[in-house]
Amino acid sequence: MNIFIAGGGRVGYHLARLLSLESHDVTVIETELNRVEQVDYALDVSVVDGNAASIMLLTESGAGSADLFVSVTGSDEVNLISAAIAKGLGAKQVVARVDDPMYIESSVLYETVLSIDYLLSPEALNALEIAKYLENPGVVSTEDFGRGLVRMRQLRVTKSPVSGGKTLKDIQFPAGTLVGAITRNGQTVIAHGDASIEPGDLVTFIGERDQIDRILGMFKGSEVKAEKVVIMGGSSIGLHLARILEDRGQSPKIIDWNLERCNVLAGTLGKTKVVCRDATSRVALEQEHVDRADVFVACTGDDEKNIMASVLAKEVGATQAIAVVHQPDFAPLVRKLSIDHAVTPRASIANRILKLVHQQNVSSLAVLEEGDVEILELAVNGNAGVLGKALKDIRLPRGALVAGILRGEKVIVPKGDSTIQTGDSIILIVNAETLEAVQKLFQ
Amino acid sequence: MSLFGLAIDTKAVCIFENGVSKHAALDRLVEAIAATGTVQDTEAFRKAVKEREAVMSTGIGAGVAIPHVRIDAISKASVGVGISHEGIDFNTLDNKPVHIVVLFAMPSGSQKEYLTLLATVMTAMKRPGFRERLIECTTPDDVALLLNAPV
């Protein structure tokens, strides 16, 4: 695919890297010279130096011929204008990143009037991710596929029946469920029979929609509640999160050092207690009763502040701490510092863009972690060599696992002797680099 | 002029049973609209709806979702309405269950008509008490009656 990315910042750079690794033709448009140089030096992409909202620049650089145009600069307005121009010039699909709630709340209308296919807000998506985590502590994400019959859940495991020498093949898991992938120290691997699971691992489970929570129960300790929530940082993520919690009938506390911002927060929020102070000291956290908090959420724009405050919050006695981490190199570190969960803004938007790119030839899928592992649904081709064969006889690469067979209105969570039949679709968990080879087997 | 500015066909209204999934709800609405005869290719329509929803939820908050597609396989602007008393997990940004699903099926290139319709529906949904009245409907006839009443 021919893909244009306006903005070479954290999100744009990450997207450009992921998409160029998948051998798409990527062009990045960026105004800041040092970023231009960085992208040009580190990535195998074309770089255009200039303003992405310039109609002349977009015309000259051929943005109208893009299959996908993604605008992710730091300015909502630049993103909206450049995406609208690209569409007007002929780009097939266009996406604009927005942050201001005004755009997000009426996104359907903006999309229509500007002919933009998708308005995406990483901040709103992150707030939702944190809110869902608070609803069900430990469960990092949930997605349904296979016509809603199959559910995937990612859990931060607190106990494990398959550790200390035991492996997956030693245990009988509930019927209709399986372990799909395991993330440890930032590395995600597809789960095979010889794998073990340790407390602290992030594990992806897949199964029939009503069975999945039975396998999760084997890896989860007692329920943690998340009623008393303290949010540090009144950024868009903090504000979105406070709103969702208020809707649930909760009264969170939000701490921000900027008086002007606090006034805005106090004006928009109802039941939330807004406190104006710097919360990065131990004394401040104690005075704000963070010791009695069920969950402390650090979501300022500054990674170091978020990590430091989260560690301190746990120190003074908060039950759980969640940190927003923009720089993904920090994410594995976060686990080592006993912070319970890290949220990465660039990942939330990049994963949706990857979905969009892959929709060209596969349907309804999820992207795990930073795009290393994907879950996808493939219709098995009528003359594929695997038809009639049992799964154990198909030489699947190690980086791939069949997690479900969709047959008519039914889903089968497969065992080794399950066979692939004409008309089946399969749900596949696969490493990004193995994808092409596996796709050939089935299509 | 009715509330949505276009007549709602009773056939295109669904009252969802409790426990319905988002996928199943969208399937039902796709088929309901197709039953009115405005869709040439139901599968293309279904695929477009699902793809849009997979990338980003079309929930607009306050328990309302507005899935919308504009494709060649549709000959005439049509709207399907689904009501769930219990609420459906639509993965919306405000994390609230969705009670009202308004599915827009529009022909390609119908920009102006589409925009007016969308704006009318969104305004209607913000009108005090309207959402509640819609959710209270128990039959497709009640829903159509409410939406087709002159305003």
Tab-separated table of N, CA and C in Angstrom, chain A residues 104-106 108-109 111-115 117-120 124-125 128 131-132 135 144-148 209 244 247-248 352 355-356 359 364, chain B residues 19-24 27 47 50-52 54-58 60 66 68 70 89 91-96 111 114-115 118-119 122 126:
chain	number	residue	atom	x	y	z
A	104	ILE	N	-14.202	15.255	19.216
A	104	ILE	CA	-14.492	13.836	19.478
A	104	ILE	C	-15.996	13.616	19.650
A	105	GLU	N	-16.640	14.536	20.398
A	105	GLU	CA	-18.060	14.355	20.679
A	105	GLU	C	-18.934	14.421	19.427
A	106	SER	N	-18.522	15.216	18.444
A	106	SER	CA	-19.310	15.304	17.209
A	106	SER	C	-18.556	14.679	16.045
A	108	VAL	N	-18.850	12.135	14.291
A	108	VAL	CA	-19.628	11.637	13.155
A	108	VAL	C	-19.915	12.773	12.158
A	109	LEU	N	-20.229	13.950	12.702
A	109	LEU	CA	-20.541	15.082	11.818
A	109	LEU	C	-19.285	15.630	11.129
A	111	GLU	N	-16.605	13.984	10.458
A	111	GLU	CA	-16.206	12.988	9.460
A	111	GLU	C	-17.006	13.184	8.178
A	112	THR	N	-18.287	13.435	8.349
A	112	THR	CA	-19.151	13.551	7.178
A	112	THR	C	-18.885	14.829	6.399
A	113	VAL	N	-18.829	15.950	7.110
A	113	VAL	CA	-18.705	17.225	6.413
A	113	VAL	C	-17.322	17.360	5.761
A	114	LEU	N	-16.300	16.787	6.373
A	114	LEU	CA	-14.946	16.908	5.825
A	114	LEU	C	-14.547	15.689	4.988
A	115	SER	N	-15.453	14.729	4.856
A	115	SER	CA	-15.152	13.487	4.125
A	115	SER	C	-13.918	12.777	4.664
A	117	ASP	N	-12.508	9.630	6.800
A	117	ASP	CA	-13.064	8.323	7.123
A	117	ASP	C	-13.102	8.051	8.622
A	118	TYR	N	-12.042	8.440	9.321
A	118	TYR	CA	-12.005	8.198	10.766
A	118	TYR	C	-11.361	9.350	11.510
A	119	LEU	N	-12.006	9.796	12.584
A	119	LEU	CA	-11.378	10.685	13.549
A	119	LEU	C	-10.976	9.810	14.728
A	120	LEU	N	-9.693	9.810	15.074
A	120	LEU	CA	-9.250	8.973	16.189
A	120	LEU	C	-8.600	9.840	17.256
A	124	ALA	N	-8.547	9.815	24.217
A	124	ALA	CA	-9.836	9.246	24.610
A	124	ALA	C	-9.738	7.718	24.667
A	125	LEU	N	-9.004	7.130	23.720
A	125	LEU	CA	-8.853	5.676	23.707
A	125	LEU	C	-8.101	5.190	24.941
A	128	LEU	N	-10.316	5.342	27.989
A	128	LEU	CA	-11.237	4.206	27.955
A	128	LEU	C	-10.525	2.937	28.415
A	131	ALA	N	-10.182	3.085	32.091
A	131	ALA	CA	-11.495	2.906	32.722
A	131	ALA	C	-11.904	1.441	32.709
A	132	LYS	N	-11.630	0.762	31.588
A	132	LYS	CA	-11.994	-0.660	31.500
A	132	LYS	C	-11.155	-1.482	32.469
A	135	GLU	N	-12.562	-1.181	35.865
A	135	GLU	CA	-13.806	-1.921	36.004
A	135	GLU	C	-13.511	-3.378	36.343
A	144	ASP	N	-13.931	-8.975	20.834
A	144	ASP	CA	-14.719	-10.082	20.305
A	144	ASP	C	-14.472	-10.210	18.811
A	145	PHE	N	-14.404	-11.432	18.335
A	145	PHE	CA	-14.434	-11.622	16.888
A	145	PHE	C	-15.166	-12.899	16.530
A	146	GLY	N	-15.044	-13.279	15.237
A	146	GLY	CA	-15.770	-14.465	14.800
A	146	GLY	C	-17.257	-14.278	15.025
A	147	ARG	N	-17.828	-13.223	14.419
A	147	ARG	CA	-19.254	-12.916	14.546
A	147	ARG	C	-19.689	-12.822	16.011
A	148	GLY	N	-18.763	-12.419	16.884
A	148	GLY	CA	-19.108	-12.224	18.289
A	148	GLY	C	-19.088	-13.509	19.106
A	209	ARG	N	-17.153	-17.192	23.918
A	209	ARG	CA	-17.483	-15.976	24.660
A	209	ARG	C	-17.918	-16.260	26.104
A	244	ILE	N	-15.708	9.492	32.696
A	244	ILE	CA	-16.238	8.122	32.648
A	244	ILE	C	-16.533	7.640	34.067
A	247	ASP	N	-19.643	9.161	35.437
A	247	ASP	CA	-20.811	8.487	34.862
A	247	ASP	C	-21.133	7.196	35.590
A	248	ARG	N	-20.092	6.572	36.147
A	248	ARG	CA	-20.311	5.325	36.883
A	248	ARG	C	-20.756	5.589	38.306
A	352	ARG	N	-5.062	0.688	15.819
A	352	ARG	CA	-6.257	0.870	14.996
A	352	ARG	C	-5.905	1.122	13.535
A	355	LYS	N	-5.171	-2.173	11.996
A	355	LYS	CA	-6.422	-2.868	11.683
A	355	LYS	C	-6.951	-2.416	10.332
A	356	LEU	N	-6.926	-1.107	10.149
A	356	LEU	CA	-7.442	-0.509	8.926
A	356	LEU	C	-6.652	-0.997	7.705
A	359	GLN	N	-7.414	-4.679	6.963
A	359	GLN	CA	-8.773	-4.982	6.517
A	359	GLN	C	-8.839	-5.216	5.018
A	364	SER	N	-11.685	-8.463	10.706
A	364	SER	CA	-11.839	-8.301	12.155
A	364	SER	C	-10.691	-8.854	12.993
B	19	GLY	N	-29.078	-9.538	26.256
B	19	GLY	CA	-27.897	-10.376	26.075
B	19	GLY	C	-27.372	-10.408	24.652
B	20	VAL	N	-27.952	-9.595	23.757
B	20	VAL	CA	-27.495	-9.597	22.372
B	20	VAL	C	-26.090	-8.979	22.302
B	21	SER	N	-25.211	-9.548	21.454
B	21	SER	CA	-23.873	-8.978	21.309
B	21	SER	C	-23.922	-7.863	20.273
B	22	LYS	N	-22.850	-7.055	20.263
B	22	LYS	CA	-22.761	-5.973	19.287
B	22	LYS	C	-22.821	-6.528	17.864
B	23	HIS	N	-22.079	-7.618	17.631
B	23	HIS	CA	-22.061	-8.231	16.293
B	23	HIS	C	-23.464	-8.640	15.858
B	24	ALA	N	-24.143	-9.349	16.766
B	24	ALA	CA	-25.470	-9.853	16.429
B	24	ALA	C	-26.441	-8.700	16.203
B	27	ASP	N	-25.794	-7.265	12.807
B	27	ASP	CA	-26.305	-8.211	11.805
B	27	ASP	C	-27.815	-8.066	11.626
B	47	LYS	N	-20.310	-6.031	5.498
B	47	LYS	CA	-18.862	-5.938	5.641
B	47	LYS	C	-18.450	-4.492	5.965
B	50	LYS	N	-19.312	-3.618	9.577
B	50	LYS	CA	-18.443	-4.281	10.544
B	50	LYS	C	-17.038	-3.686	10.528
B	51	GLU	N	-16.552	-3.373	9.327
B	51	GLU	CA	-15.187	-2.826	9.230
B	51	GLU	C	-15.107	-1.472	9.916
B	52	ARG	N	-16.112	-0.657	9.690
B	52	ARG	CA	-16.131	0.674	10.313
B	52	ARG	C	-16.104	0.534	11.829
B	54	ALA	N	-15.110	-2.011	13.626
B	54	ALA	CA	-13.940	-2.696	14.177
B	54	ALA	C	-12.810	-1.710	14.448
B	55	VAL	N	-12.690	-0.689	13.618
B	55	VAL	CA	-11.597	0.267	13.801
B	55	VAL	C	-11.939	1.257	14.906
B	56	MET	N	-13.170	1.740	14.896
B	56	MET	CA	-13.547	2.741	15.891
B	56	MET	C	-15.039	2.636	16.139
B	57	SER	N	-15.410	2.581	17.421
B	57	SER	CA	-16.827	2.498	17.769
B	57	SER	C	-17.565	3.731	17.273
B	58	THR	N	-18.813	3.537	16.831
B	58	THR	CA	-19.606	4.669	16.369
B	58	THR	C	-20.527	5.185	17.464
B	60	ILE	N	-21.866	7.572	20.108
B	60	ILE	CA	-21.670	9.019	20.237
B	60	ILE	C	-21.896	9.465	21.682
B	66	ILE	N	-24.266	5.438	16.290
B	66	ILE	CA	-24.719	5.762	14.941
B	66	ILE	C	-23.776	5.138	13.908
B	68	HIS	N	-22.587	4.043	10.406
B	68	HIS	CA	-22.982	4.685	9.147
B	68	HIS	C	-22.059	4.254	8.036
B	70	ARG	N	-21.475	4.589	3.583
B	70	ARG	CA	-21.879	5.123	2.287
B	70	ARG	C	-21.229	4.247	1.231
B	89	ASP	N	-22.912	-3.686	25.005
B	89	ASP	CA	-21.548	-3.190	25.115
B	89	ASP	C	-21.019	-2.889	23.711
B	91	ASN	N	-18.388	-0.824	23.146
B	91	ASN	CA	-17.021	-0.328	23.233
B	91	ASN	C	-16.932	1.165	22.908
B	92	THR	N	-17.887	1.936	23.410
B	92	THR	CA	-17.913	3.372	23.127
B	92	THR	C	-16.890	4.096	23.990
B	93	LEU	N	-16.538	5.312	23.574
B	93	LEU	CA	-15.516	6.064	24.295
B	93	LEU	C	-15.961	6.432	25.707
B	94	ASP	N	-17.271	6.606	25.939
B	94	ASP	CA	-17.707	6.923	27.298
B	94	ASP	C	-18.015	5.664	28.108
B	95	ASN	N	-17.788	4.501	27.493
B	95	ASN	CA	-17.897	3.216	28.174
B	95	ASN	C	-19.304	2.927	28.709
B	96	LYS	N	-20.327	3.566	28.109
B	96	LYS	CA	-21.695	3.319	28.546
B	96	LYS	C	-22.368	2.329	27.607
B	111	GLN	N	-23.665	13.096	-0.094
B	111	GLN	CA	-23.085	13.873	1.001
B	111	GLN	C	-24.062	14.809	1.707
B	114	TYR	N	-27.051	13.144	3.426
B	114	TYR	CA	-26.528	12.364	4.534
B	114	TYR	C	-26.248	13.260	5.729
B	115	LEU	N	-25.588	14.371	5.448
B	115	LEU	CA	-25.185	15.273	6.513
B	115	LEU	C	-26.399	15.852	7.240
B	118	LEU	N	-27.951	13.126	9.404
B	118	LEU	CA	-27.138	12.856	10.591
B	118	LEU	C	-27.323	13.943	11.642
B	119	ALA	N	-27.253	15.194	11.185
B	119	ALA	CA	-27.365	16.310	12.118
B	119	ALA	C	-28.737	16.303	12.784
B	122	MET	N	-28.799	13.510	15.384
B	122	MET	CA	-27.999	13.822	16.568
B	122	MET	C	-28.673	14.885	17.433
B	126	LYS	N	-30.454	14.583	21.439
B	126	LYS	CA	-30.084	15.440	22.573
B	126	LYS	C	-31.309	16.112	23.186
